[in-house]
Amino acid sequence: MKHNKTNFAGYSFIMPAMVSIFIFTLLPIVYTVYISFTNYNMYHLDDFEIIGFKNYLSVINGSISSVFFPVLGWTAAFATISTAGSYIVGMSLAVLLNNPFMTESKVYRSVLIVPWALPATIAILAWQGLLNEQYGGINNILRALHITDGIPWMTDVFWARTGIILVNIWLGFPYMLNVCLGGLQAISPTYYEAAKIDGASKWYAFKVITFPFVTRLSAPLIISSFASNFNNFGNIYMIMQGGPAREGSQFAGSTDILASTIYKMTTWSNRYELSATLSVFVFTIVGTLTLINMNMSGAFKEAD
């Protein structure tokens, strides 16, 4: 009897969390999947019906495939380059700041963490002004130094994507910097002492000791950062609004990723069935990649 009372008390404590998860997480997922099998859009708001896998076929090899696959490729490239770039910059700075003879390292850490400390919306809007082609700060500096008449950040596809990636790396490297600093603190100095005795160079010690050790410790956070960048709607939409325009596509611009494409399909074109279908694809892709990367890294395997 006492055991049953204990179980009841435990269930009563977790019930609010379970109800919240059911209402705000599971129900929206189930409803999105349901909508993806219907023709629910601005033409069928009251008389929509189940149409099976037609939406999925349209995305894979139908009229929407010309939008889906290019956007998917850019989304994967954007997430990969942003994550890798943030990690490389963060680790490089972490190695420099981890030098015990650098007495002012705390000052540098405080300065370098500013992009992470700033509210994301304010930082993104600031970059929107900096990348402006006519009066933006970056182009004004380039003109003052007589380097170029200005870079077409908003109108050229290459430079628009380059600008988006640079902004995302700038916003993401402080997080990776702190992750790598934590990993460096966990490395025993005896490893470096042994490498020094064996005559190993600093680069060799970094390649054999520092990089593998820190990467293994930070693998779960790198994976989560990749998943976050894969759905990084805010940076894409607030800076470029997905522009410049993509030829032959009303749903996605040249810098739109899947998340912003889904937003435009929903709010601009009222194609709820297609946006729900793309949401299911995004959920499947991100979930699959995350599981594969976790298994390959062995980040969450239990130690004996």
Tab-separated table of N, CA, C and O in Angstrom, residues 27 83 86 119 138 142 149 152 170 172 194 202 230 234 246 248 254 260 279 283 292 301:
chain	number	residue	atom	x	y	z
A	27	LEU	N	1.067	17.009	-29.625
A	27	LEU	CA	-0.110	17.355	-30.426
A	27	LEU	C	0.242	18.173	-31.671
A	27	LEU	O	-0.259	17.868	-32.767
A	83	THR	N	28.620	25.769	-38.562
A	83	THR	CA	29.036	25.005	-37.386
A	83	THR	C	30.540	24.785	-37.376
A	83	THR	O	31.206	25.001	-36.354
A	86	SER	N	32.384	28.188	-36.812
A	86	SER	CA	32.284	28.628	-35.412
A	86	SER	C	33.199	27.804	-34.518
A	86	SER	O	33.854	28.336	-33.605
A	119	PRO	N	21.615	40.535	-27.095
A	119	PRO	CA	20.358	39.936	-27.576
A	119	PRO	C	20.456	39.647	-29.064
A	119	PRO	O	20.917	40.498	-29.838
A	138	ILE	N	30.371	48.360	-43.514
A	138	ILE	CA	31.429	47.580	-44.171
A	138	ILE	C	31.792	48.189	-45.519
A	138	ILE	O	32.981	48.393	-45.836
A	142	LEU	N	35.326	50.002	-46.915
A	142	LEU	CA	35.991	49.544	-48.141
A	142	LEU	C	36.164	50.690	-49.127
A	142	LEU	O	37.199	50.790	-49.816
A	149	ASP	N	34.369	49.586	-54.689
A	149	ASP	CA	33.246	50.518	-54.624
A	149	ASP	C	32.111	49.991	-53.757
A	149	ASP	O	31.119	50.687	-53.550
A	152	PRO	N	28.144	43.781	-53.216
A	152	PRO	CA	26.678	43.645	-53.330
A	152	PRO	C	26.126	42.579	-52.376
A	152	PRO	O	25.693	41.503	-52.795
A	170	TRP	N	30.097	34.672	-36.584
A	170	TRP	CA	30.351	35.702	-35.568
A	170	TRP	C	29.443	35.510	-34.358
A	170	TRP	O	29.862	35.681	-33.221
A	172	GLY	N	28.109	32.629	-33.458
A	172	GLY	CA	28.247	31.294	-32.877
A	172	GLY	C	29.578	30.975	-32.235
A	172	GLY	O	29.660	30.088	-31.376
A	194	ALA	N	54.700	14.895	-21.076
A	194	ALA	CA	55.243	13.697	-21.723
A	194	ALA	C	55.578	13.967	-23.183
A	194	ALA	O	56.619	13.511	-23.693
A	202	LYS	N	54.764	21.826	-30.666
A	202	LYS	CA	53.468	22.288	-30.176
A	202	LYS	C	52.341	21.926	-31.136
A	202	LYS	O	51.232	21.595	-30.712
A	230	PHE	N	20.654	24.260	-38.732
A	230	PHE	CA	19.820	23.702	-39.794
A	230	PHE	C	18.444	24.365	-39.793
A	230	PHE	O	17.800	24.469	-40.842
A	234	GLY	N	15.899	32.799	-37.771
A	234	GLY	CA	16.056	34.208	-37.425
A	234	GLY	C	17.118	34.920	-38.229
A	234	GLY	O	16.875	35.996	-38.795
A	246	ARG	N	15.040	34.048	-56.032
A	246	ARG	CA	15.448	32.867	-56.794
A	246	ARG	C	14.587	32.776	-58.051
A	246	ARG	O	13.361	32.833	-57.980
A	248	GLY	N	12.321	31.651	-60.870
A	248	GLY	CA	11.350	30.578	-61.045
A	248	GLY	C	10.774	30.024	-59.762
A	248	GLY	O	10.170	28.948	-59.778
A	254	SER	N	17.225	33.061	-52.651
A	254	SER	CA	18.520	32.401	-52.797
A	254	SER	C	19.186	32.084	-51.469
A	254	SER	O	20.049	31.210	-51.396
A	260	SER	N	12.899	28.979	-43.255
A	260	SER	CA	12.312	30.217	-43.772
A	260	SER	C	11.409	29.954	-44.970
A	260	SER	O	10.429	30.676	-45.188
A	279	SER	N	7.919	20.456	-43.206
A	279	SER	CA	8.243	20.359	-41.776
A	279	SER	C	8.532	18.918	-41.382
A	279	SER	O	9.445	18.654	-40.588
A	283	PHE	N	12.070	17.588	-39.899
A	283	PHE	CA	12.102	16.815	-38.658
A	283	PHE	C	12.809	15.473	-38.870
A	283	PHE	O	13.638	15.056	-38.054
A	292	ILE	N	22.630	9.566	-36.252
A	292	ILE	CA	23.824	9.007	-36.899
A	292	ILE	C	25.089	9.593	-36.290
A	292	ILE	O	26.040	8.872	-35.956
A	301	LYS	N	27.635	7.139	-25.045
A	301	LYS	CA	27.790	5.749	-24.636
A	301	LYS	C	28.219	5.697	-23.175
A	301	LYS	O	29.056	6.492	-22.730
